[in-house]
Each structure stands twice: as C-alpha cells, then as structure tokens.
Amino acid sequence: MESISNSGSAIGILSKEGIILATEKKVISKLLDTGAVGCRREKMYKLDDHVACAVAGLTADANILINKARLAAQQYLFTYQESMPVEQLVRRLCDVKQGYTQFGGMRPFGVSFLYAGWDEENGYQLYHSDPSGNYAGWKAHAIGANHQQAQNILNQDYKDDETFGLREAMKLALKVLMKTMDSTSLTSDKVEMSAVKYDAESQQVYFSYVTEEELEPLVSEVNEEGKAKDSTS
C-alpha cells in the first residue's frame, strides 16, 4: 500500500459519452526519452478492444497482471466468439491478486488498478481494485498520491447528469491532478490521459490517448479558472 501512496495520482471519471482515465506523468530526468515505448505510456494500458486500465504502484507488478488480463480476454474471445464482460475480467484478475495474499513466501502485488470499459450488458463501467483483490464499481475514483484529497474534489464537483460529457470529465480530471500534484499551474507534458468511447453507428468501442496538443487548450482553461478562483478567495 505504501508503494501505491507514493506513486503518481491516477483518476477515472465516468460520463454519459465515455470514460476518462488520467494520470500524473513523472519526468525524473531531462535526459529521459519521453517518446520511447516504455516512457511514452507509463501508467495506462489497453487490456482488450473494450477495456483499458490505469495503474498506481509498482509498474513491474502491474505488467504481470496486465499480461494475465490480456490472455484471459483473448481466451474468452476465442472460446465464445464475443468480448469478455468487463466485470468478469476484473473479477478474474482480482482472484489472482487475492491468491497471493493467502500463502507465506509470496507477497501481494503492490499495485492498484482503475479499469474503464464498455459492454452490451452494463454499458460504461469504471472499477477499482486494490492489492487484496477487493473491487468495486465507481462513477469517479482516484488512486495513488493524495488520493483522499482527490476523492474529496471528485465528491464535490462530479455531476451525474446528461450535461456531464467527455469534455467536462477531462476538465475535472485536470483540476483534480492540479490539486494533487501540489503545483500552482498544470502543463500538458505532466499529464497522461485516455478515453474509452462507444460508437453506436459502427457498434465499436474505441480506446484512444489524448495528445498533448489536444490537452493544451483544456489545461490553459483549468489554469485560468484556478487563478480566477484564487484571486476571488
């Protein structure tokens, strides 16, 4: 749990138009090649065409579980010729995590997950699982550093109505990250963000990364709102 609390924040937000996952991107050295495969996407992974996840904690442990999840999803697809239900995939992974808490000589996986996905039965879903194997569904949730502070902001500002779309979810995620990162202003190179959307016309689920260029206007907007709020208070 200590490794999770010390890692960068990760936030998941459910909206009517899709799900947003956002994480803090830590650049530990200016010599780091942020365009390299292992550094470009540090905390977000695609598990299947309809499910993605964000992680907080030991990424080496996360890689093991992500490979297990990908394998389980493909085995289900091969057997039943349809995508694995999101909750079933989450439960399969949590069974593995829980098994590592039962025996001496094995330590639990030091990583928490936020899963974002869509399936025909339940639509958009956001789940959180911890190292013990417990999991729960959420409308908005935060893990990692300062997660309690982030959760308080989400409780205050999250709106469960038709007007709360992807853009509003992205702005809220950036606002939360700005508070948890303890910085006066946010920059797009410090944020990693992705979206899970279902297109009714093509009947396909799309997972896409939000580029720094797409984030820039939203980051500027959030920074301006933060400055305006500070000046009035």
mmCIF file of C-alpha atoms in Angstrom:
data_model
loop_
_atom_site.group_PDB
_atom_site.id
_atom_site.type_symbol
_atom_site.label_atom_id
_atom_site.label_comp_id
_atom_site.label_asym_id
_atom_site.label_seq_id
_atom_site.Cartn_x
_atom_site.Cartn_y
_atom_site.Cartn_z
ATOM 1 C CA MET A 1 0.000 0.000 0.000
ATOM 2 C CA GLU A 2 2.959 2.286 0.657
ATOM 3 C CA SER A 3 4.168 1.956 -2.940
ATOM 4 C CA ILE A 4 0.687 2.917 -4.182
ATOM 5 C CA SER A 5 0.514 6.011 -1.951
ATOM 6 C CA ASN A 6 3.968 7.120 -3.152
ATOM 7 C CA SER A 7 3.186 6.741 -6.853
ATOM 8 C CA GLY A 8 1.620 9.409 -9.059
ATOM 9 C CA SER A 9 -2.123 10.041 -8.929
ATOM 10 C CA ALA A 10 -4.498 8.203 -11.259
ATOM 11 C CA ILE A 11 -8.102 9.287 -11.810
ATOM 12 C CA GLY A 12 -11.055 7.648 -13.530
ATOM 13 C CA ILE A 13 -14.258 9.539 -14.350
ATOM 14 C CA LEU A 14 -17.458 8.146 -15.860
ATOM 15 C CA SER A 15 -19.523 10.392 -18.163
ATOM 16 C CA LYS A 16 -22.518 9.944 -20.451
ATOM 17 C CA GLU A 17 -20.258 9.988 -23.526
ATOM 18 C CA GLY A 18 -17.457 7.734 -22.268
ATOM 19 C CA ILE A 19 -14.826 7.229 -19.588
ATOM 20 C CA ILE A 20 -11.739 9.330 -18.936
ATOM 21 C CA LEU A 21 -8.556 7.955 -17.340
ATOM 22 C CA ALA A 22 -5.892 10.465 -16.307
ATOM 23 C CA THR A 23 -2.561 10.016 -14.531
ATOM 24 C CA GLU A 24 0.348 12.126 -13.414
ATOM 25 C CA LYS A 25 3.369 11.692 -15.661
ATOM 26 C CA LYS A 26 6.617 11.982 -13.708
ATOM 27 C CA VAL A 27 9.643 13.002 -15.765
ATOM 28 C CA ILE A 28 12.525 12.005 -13.480
ATOM 29 C CA SER A 29 15.284 13.387 -15.727
ATOM 30 C CA LYS A 30 15.548 15.761 -18.670
ATOM 31 C CA LEU A 31 17.673 13.079 -20.389
ATOM 32 C CA LEU A 32 14.747 10.650 -20.414
ATOM 33 C CA ASP A 33 13.419 9.983 -23.913
ATOM 34 C CA THR A 34 9.699 10.526 -23.318
ATOM 35 C CA GLY A 35 8.921 9.315 -26.849
ATOM 36 C CA ALA A 36 10.345 5.827 -26.185
ATOM 37 C CA VAL A 37 7.874 2.965 -25.845
ATOM 38 C CA GLY A 38 8.383 2.309 -22.126
ATOM 39 C CA CYS A 39 8.231 6.011 -21.183
ATOM 40 C CA ARG A 40 5.535 7.312 -23.522
ATOM 41 C CA ARG A 41 2.754 5.335 -21.841
ATOM 42 C CA GLU A 42 3.866 4.801 -18.290
ATOM 43 C CA LYS A 43 0.619 4.210 -16.397
ATOM 44 C CA MET A 44 -2.070 3.298 -18.953
ATOM 45 C CA TYR A 45 -2.622 0.035 -20.758
ATOM 46 C CA LYS A 46 -5.135 -1.419 -23.192
ATOM 47 C CA LEU A 47 -6.348 -4.830 -21.979
ATOM 48 C CA ASP A 48 -8.746 -5.584 -24.839
ATOM 49 C CA ASP A 49 -10.596 -3.638 -27.539
ATOM 50 C CA HIS A 50 -13.278 -2.655 -24.992
ATOM 51 C CA VAL A 51 -11.260 -2.368 -21.732
ATOM 52 C CA ALA A 52 -8.325 -0.224 -20.589
ATOM 53 C CA CYS A 53 -6.718 0.440 -17.218
ATOM 54 C CA ALA A 54 -4.654 2.959 -15.276
ATOM 55 C CA VAL A 55 -2.275 1.828 -12.524
ATOM 56 C CA ALA A 56 -0.743 3.218 -9.353
ATOM 57 C CA GLY A 57 2.074 1.402 -7.585
ATOM 58 C CA LEU A 58 4.792 -0.938 -8.819
ATOM 59 C CA THR A 59 4.598 -0.980 -12.624
ATOM 60 C CA ALA A 60 6.653 -4.207 -12.748
ATOM 61 C CA ASP A 61 3.908 -5.943 -10.754
ATOM 62 C CA ALA A 62 1.286 -4.302 -12.954
ATOM 63 C CA ASN A 63 2.907 -5.735 -16.112
ATOM 64 C CA ILE A 64 2.440 -9.305 -14.811
ATOM 65 C CA LEU A 65 -1.260 -8.740 -14.070
ATOM 66 C CA ILE A 66 -1.847 -6.900 -17.349
ATOM 67 C CA ASN A 67 -0.436 -9.852 -19.304
ATOM 68 C CA LYS A 68 -2.733 -12.212 -17.365
ATOM 69 C CA ALA A 69 -5.741 -9.959 -18.101
ATOM 70 C CA ARG A 70 -4.909 -9.771 -21.812
ATOM 71 C CA LEU A 71 -4.535 -13.538 -22.005
ATOM 72 C CA ALA A 72 -7.851 -14.122 -20.187
ATOM 73 C CA ALA A 73 -9.652 -11.681 -22.509
ATOM 74 C CA GLN A 74 -8.295 -13.386 -25.644
ATOM 75 C CA GLN A 75 -9.076 -16.892 -24.333
ATOM 76 C CA TYR A 76 -12.680 -15.814 -23.674
ATOM 77 C CA LEU A 77 -12.930 -14.267 -27.153
ATOM 78 C CA PHE A 78 -11.542 -17.438 -28.748
ATOM 79 C CA THR A 79 -13.923 -19.708 -26.801
ATOM 80 C CA TYR A 80 -17.177 -17.712 -27.032
ATOM 81 C CA GLN A 81 -16.566 -15.500 -30.087
ATOM 82 C CA GLU A 82 -17.538 -12.370 -28.139
ATOM 83 C CA SER A 83 -15.761 -9.896 -25.888
ATOM 84 C CA MET A 84 -15.381 -10.748 -22.218
ATOM 85 C CA PRO A 85 -17.771 -8.791 -19.931
ATOM 86 C CA VAL A 86 -15.852 -6.047 -18.114
ATOM 87 C CA GLU A 87 -16.738 -7.138 -14.583
ATOM 88 C CA GLN A 88 -15.855 -10.762 -15.350
ATOM 89 C CA LEU A 89 -12.376 -9.682 -16.499
ATOM 90 C CA VAL A 90 -11.921 -7.547 -13.370
ATOM 91 C CA ARG A 91 -13.046 -10.436 -11.154
ATOM 92 C CA ARG A 92 -10.637 -12.843 -12.892
ATOM 93 C CA LEU A 93 -7.716 -10.511 -12.172
ATOM 94 C CA CYS A 94 -8.833 -9.934 -8.579
ATOM 95 C CA ASP A 95 -8.931 -13.715 -7.990
ATOM 96 C CA VAL A 96 -5.235 -13.829 -8.962
ATOM 97 C CA LYS A 97 -4.428 -10.899 -6.649
ATOM 98 C CA GLN A 98 -6.305 -12.454 -3.742
ATOM 99 C CA GLY A 99 -4.477 -15.755 -4.182
ATOM 100 C CA TYR A 100 -1.157 -14.032 -3.490
ATOM 101 C CA THR A 101 -2.407 -12.833 -0.069
ATOM 102 C CA GLN A 102 -3.149 -16.373 1.208
ATOM 103 C CA PHE A 103 0.250 -18.027 1.425
ATOM 104 C CA GLY A 104 3.557 -17.346 3.120
ATOM 105 C CA GLY A 105 6.549 -16.851 0.862
ATOM 106 C CA MET A 106 4.584 -14.752 -1.624
ATOM 107 C CA ARG A 107 3.983 -11.034 -1.306
ATOM 108 C CA PRO A 108 0.833 -9.357 -2.665
ATOM 109 C CA PHE A 109 1.005 -7.393 -5.903
ATOM 110 C CA GLY A 110 1.845 -3.814 -4.908
ATOM 111 C CA VAL A 111 -0.452 -2.136 -7.394
ATOM 112 C CA SER A 112 -3.968 -0.688 -7.607
ATOM 113 C CA PHE A 113 -5.960 -0.577 -10.851
ATOM 114 C CA LEU A 114 -8.659 1.588 -12.358
ATOM 115 C CA TYR A 115 -10.480 -0.317 -15.121
ATOM 116 C CA ALA A 116 -12.545 1.509 -17.755
ATOM 117 C CA GLY A 117 -14.672 -0.419 -20.227
ATOM 118 C CA TRP A 118 -17.930 -0.899 -22.102
ATOM 119 C CA ASP A 119 -20.021 -3.991 -22.737
ATOM 120 C CA GLU A 120 -23.520 -4.630 -24.091
ATOM 121 C CA GLU A 121 -24.967 -5.724 -20.763
ATOM 122 C CA ASN A 122 -23.934 -2.831 -18.493
ATOM 123 C CA GLY A 123 -22.696 -0.065 -20.802
ATOM 124 C CA TYR A 124 -19.870 2.135 -19.491
ATOM 125 C CA GLN A 125 -18.209 0.822 -16.324
ATOM 126 C CA LEU A 126 -15.416 2.036 -14.052
ATOM 127 C CA TYR A 127 -13.921 -0.317 -11.448
ATOM 128 C CA HIS A 128 -11.192 -0.013 -8.843
ATOM 129 C CA SER A 129 -9.253 -2.953 -7.388
ATOM 130 C CA ASP A 130 -6.634 -2.963 -4.626
ATOM 131 C CA PRO A 131 -3.790 -5.419 -3.779
ATOM 132 C CA SER A 132 -6.082 -7.534 -1.572
ATOM 133 C CA GLY A 133 -8.289 -8.454 -4.540
ATOM 134 C CA ASN A 134 -11.293 -6.350 -3.479
ATOM 135 C CA TYR A 135 -13.012 -4.448 -6.267
ATOM 136 C CA ALA A 136 -15.924 -2.026 -6.602
ATOM 137 C CA GLY A 137 -17.695 -0.026 -9.294
ATOM 138 C CA TRP A 138 -17.413 3.787 -9.211
ATOM 139 C CA LYS A 139 -18.692 6.856 -11.070
ATOM 140 C CA ALA A 140 -15.432 8.665 -10.276
ATOM 141 C CA HIS A 141 -12.430 7.464 -8.296
ATOM 142 C CA ALA A 142 -8.819 8.380 -7.523
ATOM 143 C CA ILE A 143 -5.834 6.228 -6.512
ATOM 144 C CA GLY A 144 -2.186 6.979 -5.788
ATOM 145 C CA ALA A 145 -0.650 10.007 -4.090
ATOM 146 C CA ASN A 146 -3.065 12.355 -2.273
ATOM 147 C CA HIS A 147 -5.985 10.139 -3.294
ATOM 148 C CA GLN A 148 -8.122 11.266 -0.340
ATOM 149 C CA GLN A 149 -7.822 14.920 -1.354
ATOM 150 C CA ALA A 150 -8.604 13.970 -4.954
ATOM 151 C CA GLN A 151 -11.646 11.965 -3.843
ATOM 152 C CA ASN A 152 -12.978 14.973 -1.899
ATOM 153 C CA ILE A 153 -12.767 17.170 -5.020
ATOM 154 C CA LEU A 154 -14.500 14.486 -7.103
ATOM 155 C CA ASN A 155 -17.289 14.243 -4.491
ATOM 156 C CA GLN A 156 -17.848 17.990 -4.702
ATOM 157 C CA ASP A 157 -17.582 18.572 -8.455
ATOM 158 C CA TYR A 158 -18.797 15.370 -10.143
ATOM 159 C CA LYS A 159 -22.205 15.745 -11.827
ATOM 160 C CA ASP A 160 -24.271 12.685 -12.649
ATOM 161 C CA ASP A 161 -26.456 14.195 -15.381
ATOM 162 C CA GLU A 162 -26.827 14.465 -19.174
ATOM 163 C CA THR A 163 -24.737 17.669 -19.376
ATOM 164 C CA PHE A 164 -21.643 15.943 -17.975
ATOM 165 C CA GLY A 165 -19.841 14.785 -21.130
ATOM 166 C CA LEU A 166 -16.267 13.845 -22.029
ATOM 167 C CA ARG A 167 -15.031 17.448 -22.127
ATOM 168 C CA GLU A 168 -16.385 18.137 -18.621
ATOM 169 C CA ALA A 169 -14.846 14.862 -17.364
ATOM 170 C CA MET A 170 -11.466 15.829 -18.859
ATOM 171 C CA LYS A 171 -11.578 19.253 -17.210
ATOM 172 C CA LEU A 172 -12.481 17.735 -13.845
ATOM 173 C CA ALA A 173 -9.620 15.206 -14.138
ATOM 174 C CA LEU A 174 -7.154 18.018 -14.880
ATOM 175 C CA LYS A 175 -8.496 20.075 -11.974
ATOM 176 C CA VAL A 176 -8.010 17.144 -9.593
ATOM 177 C CA LEU A 177 -4.482 16.463 -10.887
ATOM 178 C CA MET A 178 -3.539 20.111 -10.429
ATOM 179 C CA LYS A 179 -4.512 19.884 -6.745
ATOM 180 C CA THR A 180 -2.885 16.516 -6.060
ATOM 181 C CA MET A 181 0.389 17.451 -7.783
ATOM 182 C CA ASP A 182 0.792 20.456 -5.461
ATOM 183 C CA SER A 183 1.673 22.735 -8.365
ATOM 184 C CA THR A 184 0.313 26.236 -8.953
ATOM 185 C CA SER A 185 -0.113 25.583 -12.679
ATOM 186 C CA LEU A 186 -0.507 22.450 -14.768
ATOM 187 C CA THR A 187 1.303 21.657 -18.033
ATOM 188 C CA SER A 188 0.201 19.120 -20.660
ATOM 189 C CA ASP A 189 3.565 17.276 -20.591
ATOM 190 C CA LYS A 190 2.907 16.250 -16.964
ATOM 191 C CA VAL A 191 -0.405 14.566 -17.748
ATOM 192 C CA GLU A 192 -1.253 11.260 -19.401
ATOM 193 C CA MET A 193 -4.890 10.927 -20.450
ATOM 194 C CA SER A 194 -7.008 8.457 -22.408
ATOM 195 C CA ALA A 195 -10.678 7.905 -23.250
ATOM 196 C CA VAL A 196 -12.917 4.866 -23.766
ATOM 197 C CA LYS A 197 -15.878 5.587 -26.069
ATOM 198 C CA TYR A 198 -18.601 3.516 -27.716
ATOM 199 C CA ASP A 199 -19.713 4.467 -31.218
ATOM 200 C CA ALA A 200 -23.335 3.404 -31.756
ATOM 201 C CA GLU A 201 -23.129 3.684 -35.566
ATOM 202 C CA SER A 202 -20.199 1.325 -36.036
ATOM 203 C CA GLN A 203 -21.024 -0.588 -32.805
ATOM 204 C CA GLN A 204 -17.347 -0.445 -31.858
ATOM 205 C CA VAL A 205 -15.599 0.532 -28.640
ATOM 206 C CA TYR A 206 -12.649 2.890 -29.125
ATOM 207 C CA PHE A 207 -9.744 3.419 -26.760
ATOM 208 C CA SER A 208 -7.630 6.466 -27.586
ATOM 209 C CA TYR A 209 -4.861 8.515 -25.970
ATOM 210 C CA VAL A 210 -5.378 12.260 -25.659
ATOM 211 C CA THR A 211 -2.390 14.040 -27.199
ATOM 212 C CA GLU A 212 -0.556 16.979 -25.623
ATOM 213 C CA GLU A 213 -1.882 19.218 -28.421
ATOM 214 C CA GLU A 214 -5.473 18.238 -27.554
ATOM 215 C CA LEU A 215 -4.815 18.745 -23.855
ATOM 216 C CA GLU A 216 -3.216 22.194 -24.185
ATOM 217 C CA PRO A 217 -6.428 24.304 -24.502
ATOM 218 C CA LEU A 218 -8.100 22.407 -21.661
ATOM 219 C CA VAL A 219 -5.032 22.804 -19.425
ATOM 220 C CA SER A 220 -4.996 26.553 -20.120
ATOM 221 C CA GLU A 221 -8.703 26.751 -19.279
ATOM 222 C CA VAL A 222 -8.258 24.900 -15.987
ATOM 223 C CA ASN A 223 -5.240 27.054 -15.049
ATOM 224 C CA GLU A 224 -7.213 30.249 -15.760
ATOM 225 C CA GLU A 225 -10.158 29.051 -13.688
ATOM 226 C CA GLY A 226 -7.803 28.137 -10.843
ATOM 227 C CA LYS A 227 -6.171 31.593 -10.911
ATOM 228 C CA ALA A 228 -9.573 33.324 -11.004
ATOM 229 C CA LYS A 229 -10.755 31.275 -8.025
ATOM 230 C CA ASP A 230 -7.582 32.084 -6.040
ATOM 231 C CA SER A 231 -7.913 35.817 -6.730
ATOM 232 C CA THR A 232 -11.538 35.930 -5.553
ATOM 233 C CA SER A 233 -10.917 33.896 -2.394
#
